[in-house]
PDB file of C-alpha atoms in Angstrom:
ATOM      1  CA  UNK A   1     -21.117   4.959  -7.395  1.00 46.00           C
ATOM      2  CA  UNK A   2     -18.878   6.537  -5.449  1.00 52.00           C
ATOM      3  CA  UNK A   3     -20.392   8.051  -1.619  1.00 52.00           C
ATOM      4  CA  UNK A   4     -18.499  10.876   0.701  1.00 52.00           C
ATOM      5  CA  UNK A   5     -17.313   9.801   4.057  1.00 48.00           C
ATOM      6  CA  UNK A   6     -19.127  12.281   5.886  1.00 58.00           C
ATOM      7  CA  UNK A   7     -19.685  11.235   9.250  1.00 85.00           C
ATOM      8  CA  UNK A   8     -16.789   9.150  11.278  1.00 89.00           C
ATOM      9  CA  UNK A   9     -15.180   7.820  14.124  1.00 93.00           C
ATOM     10  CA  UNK A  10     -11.907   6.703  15.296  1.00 95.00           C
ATOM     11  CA  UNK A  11     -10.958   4.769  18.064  1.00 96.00           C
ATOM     12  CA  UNK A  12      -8.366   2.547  19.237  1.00 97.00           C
ATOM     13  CA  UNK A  13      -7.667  -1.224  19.088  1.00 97.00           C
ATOM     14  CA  UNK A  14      -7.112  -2.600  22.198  1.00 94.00           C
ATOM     15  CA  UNK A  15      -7.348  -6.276  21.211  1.00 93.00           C
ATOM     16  CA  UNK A  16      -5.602  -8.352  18.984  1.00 90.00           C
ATOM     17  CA  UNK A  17      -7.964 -10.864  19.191  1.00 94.00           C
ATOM     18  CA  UNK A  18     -10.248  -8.717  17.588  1.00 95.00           C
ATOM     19  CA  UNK A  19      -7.085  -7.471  14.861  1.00 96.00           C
ATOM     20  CA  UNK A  20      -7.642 -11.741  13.601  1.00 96.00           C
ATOM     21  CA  UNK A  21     -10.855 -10.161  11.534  1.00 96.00           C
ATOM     22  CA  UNK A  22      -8.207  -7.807   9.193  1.00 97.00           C
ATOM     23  CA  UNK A  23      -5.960  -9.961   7.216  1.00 96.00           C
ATOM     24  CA  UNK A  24      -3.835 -10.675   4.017  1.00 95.00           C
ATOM     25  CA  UNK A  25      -6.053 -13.373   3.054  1.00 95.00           C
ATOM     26  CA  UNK A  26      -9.023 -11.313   3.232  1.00 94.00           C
ATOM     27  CA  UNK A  27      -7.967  -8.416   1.359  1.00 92.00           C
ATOM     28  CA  UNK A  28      -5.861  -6.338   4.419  1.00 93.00           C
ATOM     29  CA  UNK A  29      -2.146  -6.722   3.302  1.00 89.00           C
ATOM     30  CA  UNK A  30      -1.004  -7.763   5.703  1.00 93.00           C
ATOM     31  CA  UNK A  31      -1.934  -9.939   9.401  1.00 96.00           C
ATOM     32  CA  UNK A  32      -3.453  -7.251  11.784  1.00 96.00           C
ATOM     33  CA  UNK A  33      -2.913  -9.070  15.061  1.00 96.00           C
ATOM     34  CA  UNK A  34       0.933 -10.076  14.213  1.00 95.00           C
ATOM     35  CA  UNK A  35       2.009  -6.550  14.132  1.00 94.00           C
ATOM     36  CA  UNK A  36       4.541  -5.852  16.663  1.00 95.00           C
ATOM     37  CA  UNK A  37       2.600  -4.522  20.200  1.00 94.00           C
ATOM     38  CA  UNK A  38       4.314  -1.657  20.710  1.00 96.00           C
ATOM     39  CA  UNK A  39       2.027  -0.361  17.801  1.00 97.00           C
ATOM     40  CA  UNK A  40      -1.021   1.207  18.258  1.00 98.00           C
ATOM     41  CA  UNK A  41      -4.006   0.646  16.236  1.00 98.00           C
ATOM     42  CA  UNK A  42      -6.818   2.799  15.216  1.00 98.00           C
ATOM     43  CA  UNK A  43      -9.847   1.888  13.281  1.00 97.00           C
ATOM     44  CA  UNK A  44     -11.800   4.803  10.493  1.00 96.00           C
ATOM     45  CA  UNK A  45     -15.247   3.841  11.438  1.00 95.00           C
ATOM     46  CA  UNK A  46     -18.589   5.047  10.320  1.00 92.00           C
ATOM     47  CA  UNK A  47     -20.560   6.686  13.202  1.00 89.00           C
ATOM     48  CA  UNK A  48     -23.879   4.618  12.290  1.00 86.00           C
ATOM     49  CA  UNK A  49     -22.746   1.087  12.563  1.00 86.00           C
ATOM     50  CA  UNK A  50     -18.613   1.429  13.326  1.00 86.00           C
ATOM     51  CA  UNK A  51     -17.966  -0.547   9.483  1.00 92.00           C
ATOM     52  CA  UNK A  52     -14.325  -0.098   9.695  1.00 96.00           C
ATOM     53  CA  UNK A  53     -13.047   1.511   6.640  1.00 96.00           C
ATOM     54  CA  UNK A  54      -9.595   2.008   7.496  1.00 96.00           C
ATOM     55  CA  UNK A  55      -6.473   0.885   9.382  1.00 97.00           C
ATOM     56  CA  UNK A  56      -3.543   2.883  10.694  1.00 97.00           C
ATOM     57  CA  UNK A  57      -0.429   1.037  13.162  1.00 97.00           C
ATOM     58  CA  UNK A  58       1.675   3.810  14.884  1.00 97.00           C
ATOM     59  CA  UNK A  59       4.160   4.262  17.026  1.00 97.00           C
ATOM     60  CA  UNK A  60       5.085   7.422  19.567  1.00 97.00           C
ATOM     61  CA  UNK A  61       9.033   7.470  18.480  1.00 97.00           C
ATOM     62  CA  UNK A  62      10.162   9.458  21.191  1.00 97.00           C
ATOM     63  CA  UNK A  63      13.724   9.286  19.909  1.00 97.00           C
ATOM     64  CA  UNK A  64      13.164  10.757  16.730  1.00 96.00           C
ATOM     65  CA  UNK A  65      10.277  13.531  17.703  1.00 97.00           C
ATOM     66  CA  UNK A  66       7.224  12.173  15.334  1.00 97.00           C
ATOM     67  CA  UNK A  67       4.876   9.495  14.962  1.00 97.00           C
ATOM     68  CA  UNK A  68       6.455   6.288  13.629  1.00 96.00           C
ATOM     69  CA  UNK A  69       3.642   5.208  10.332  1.00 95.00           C
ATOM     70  CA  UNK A  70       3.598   1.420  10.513  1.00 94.00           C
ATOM     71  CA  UNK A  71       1.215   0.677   8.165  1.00 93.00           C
ATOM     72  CA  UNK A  72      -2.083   2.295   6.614  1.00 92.00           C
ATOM     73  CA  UNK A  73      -4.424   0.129   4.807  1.00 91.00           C
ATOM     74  CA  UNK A  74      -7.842   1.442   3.658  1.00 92.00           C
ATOM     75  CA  UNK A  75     -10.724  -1.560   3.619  1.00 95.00           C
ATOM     76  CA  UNK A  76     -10.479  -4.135   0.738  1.00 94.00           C
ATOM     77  CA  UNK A  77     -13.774  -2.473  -0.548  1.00 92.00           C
ATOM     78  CA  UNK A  78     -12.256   0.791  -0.149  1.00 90.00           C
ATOM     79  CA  UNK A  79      -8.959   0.177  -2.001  1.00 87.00           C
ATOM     80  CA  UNK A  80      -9.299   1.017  -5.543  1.00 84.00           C
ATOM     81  CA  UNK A  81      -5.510   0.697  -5.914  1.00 77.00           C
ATOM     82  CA  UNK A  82      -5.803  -3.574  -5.564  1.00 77.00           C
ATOM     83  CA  UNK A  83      -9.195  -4.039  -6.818  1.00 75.00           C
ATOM     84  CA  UNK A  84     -10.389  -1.161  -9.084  1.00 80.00           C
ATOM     85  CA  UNK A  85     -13.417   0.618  -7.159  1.00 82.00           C
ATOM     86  CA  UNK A  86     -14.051   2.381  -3.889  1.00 87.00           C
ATOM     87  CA  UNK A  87     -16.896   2.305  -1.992  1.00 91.00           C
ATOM     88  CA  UNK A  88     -16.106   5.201  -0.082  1.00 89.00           C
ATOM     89  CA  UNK A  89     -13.380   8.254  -0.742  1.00 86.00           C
ATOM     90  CA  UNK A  90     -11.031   9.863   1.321  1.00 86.00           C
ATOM     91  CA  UNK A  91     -10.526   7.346   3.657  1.00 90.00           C
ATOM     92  CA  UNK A  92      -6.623   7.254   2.949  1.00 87.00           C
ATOM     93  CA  UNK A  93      -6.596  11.261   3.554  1.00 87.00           C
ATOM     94  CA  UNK A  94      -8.127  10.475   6.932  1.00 91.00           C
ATOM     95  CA  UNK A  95      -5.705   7.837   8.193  1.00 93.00           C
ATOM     96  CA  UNK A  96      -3.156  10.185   7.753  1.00 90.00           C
ATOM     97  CA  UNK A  97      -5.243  12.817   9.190  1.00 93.00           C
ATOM     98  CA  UNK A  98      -5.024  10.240  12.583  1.00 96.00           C
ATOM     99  CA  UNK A  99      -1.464  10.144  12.228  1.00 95.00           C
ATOM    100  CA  UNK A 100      -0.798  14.124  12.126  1.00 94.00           C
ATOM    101  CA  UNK A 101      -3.718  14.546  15.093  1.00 96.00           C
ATOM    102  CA  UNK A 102      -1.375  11.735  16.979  1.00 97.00           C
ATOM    103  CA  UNK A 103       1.814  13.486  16.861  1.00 96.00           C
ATOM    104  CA  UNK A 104      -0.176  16.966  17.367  1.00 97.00           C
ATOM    105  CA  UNK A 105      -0.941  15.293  20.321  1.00 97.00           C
ATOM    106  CA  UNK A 106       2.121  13.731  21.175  1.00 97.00           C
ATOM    107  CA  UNK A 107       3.413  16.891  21.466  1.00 97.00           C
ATOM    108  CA  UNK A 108       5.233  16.932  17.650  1.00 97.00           C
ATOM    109  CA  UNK A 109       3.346  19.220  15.801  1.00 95.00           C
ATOM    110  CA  UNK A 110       2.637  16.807  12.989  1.00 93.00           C
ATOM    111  CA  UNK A 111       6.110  14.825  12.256  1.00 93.00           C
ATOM    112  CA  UNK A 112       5.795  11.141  11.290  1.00 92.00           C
ATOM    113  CA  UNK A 113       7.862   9.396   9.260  1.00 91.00           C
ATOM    114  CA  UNK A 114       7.285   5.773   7.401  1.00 87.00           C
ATOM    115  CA  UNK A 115       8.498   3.390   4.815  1.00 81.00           C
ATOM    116  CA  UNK A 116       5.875   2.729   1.866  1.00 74.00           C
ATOM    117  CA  UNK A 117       5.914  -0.880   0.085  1.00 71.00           C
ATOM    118  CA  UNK A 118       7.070   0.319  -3.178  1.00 72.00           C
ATOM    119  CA  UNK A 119       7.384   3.432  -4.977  1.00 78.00           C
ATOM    120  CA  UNK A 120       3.686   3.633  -6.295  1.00 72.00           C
ATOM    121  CA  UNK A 121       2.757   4.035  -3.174  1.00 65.00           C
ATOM    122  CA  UNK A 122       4.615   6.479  -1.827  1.00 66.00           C
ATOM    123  CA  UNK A 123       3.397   8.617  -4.697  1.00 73.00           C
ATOM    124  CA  UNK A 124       0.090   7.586  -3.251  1.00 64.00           C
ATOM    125  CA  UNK A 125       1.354   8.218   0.501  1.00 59.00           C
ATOM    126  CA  UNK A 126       2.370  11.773  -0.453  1.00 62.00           C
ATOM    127  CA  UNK A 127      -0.323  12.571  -2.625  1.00 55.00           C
ATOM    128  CA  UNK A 128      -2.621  11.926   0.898  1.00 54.00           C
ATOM    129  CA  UNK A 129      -0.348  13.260   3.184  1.00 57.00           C
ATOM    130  CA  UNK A 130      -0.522  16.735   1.565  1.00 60.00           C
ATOM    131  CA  UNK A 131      -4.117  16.737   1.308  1.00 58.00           C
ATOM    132  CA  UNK A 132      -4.648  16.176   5.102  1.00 53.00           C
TER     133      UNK A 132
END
């Protein structure tokens, strides 16, 4: 069964200690605290009981005008890409949704730019990107 994210929060990563919880071997694609530190992270939480159900690392690329996408990863559960069912939807929509608000506020009306693993996800990238 499939549930609506309907109530959320996002906040920053301050420590990478904490980042050790998100990684490959656990289903996050990659090692959360070995991303480079000039990248910020932000967690998709649910209000009641902050279960993170998404990832985004960016970066404010001042030289090119736009928010520099890292990486997005939704939650293992949450990724019906890798393993077939999602517990929750639209969780992909929303990390980008932290991306535009980021370069809103960064003062670049909603440029970001990115590299995607392969070209499946791209597809998948721009699918979520225009539905944001």
């Amino acid at each position: 069964m499939l549930c609506i994210i309907s109530v959320v929060v996002v906040f920053k990563i301050e420590s990478r200690a904490y980042l050790k919880k998100f990684q490959k071997s656990n289903g996050w694609h990659i090692n959360w605290n070995e991303i480079p530190k000039n990248v910020e992270v932000y967690a998709l939480a649910l209000k009641d009981d902050n279960t993170i159900q998404g990832l985004v690392g960016i970066k404010n690329d001042k030289d090119s005008h736009a928010v520099y996408l890292h990486w997005a990863c939704t939650a293992p559960h949450n990724n019906k890409h890798e393993y077939g069912s999602q517990k929750y939807v639209g969780v992909g929509g929303h990390l980008f949704a932290i991306v535009a608000d980021k370069s809103v506020e960064w003062g670049y009306e909603g440029a970001a730019h990115g590299f995607a693993a392969n070209e499946e996800l791209l597809e998948v990238y721009h699918y979520e990107w225009n539905e944001t």
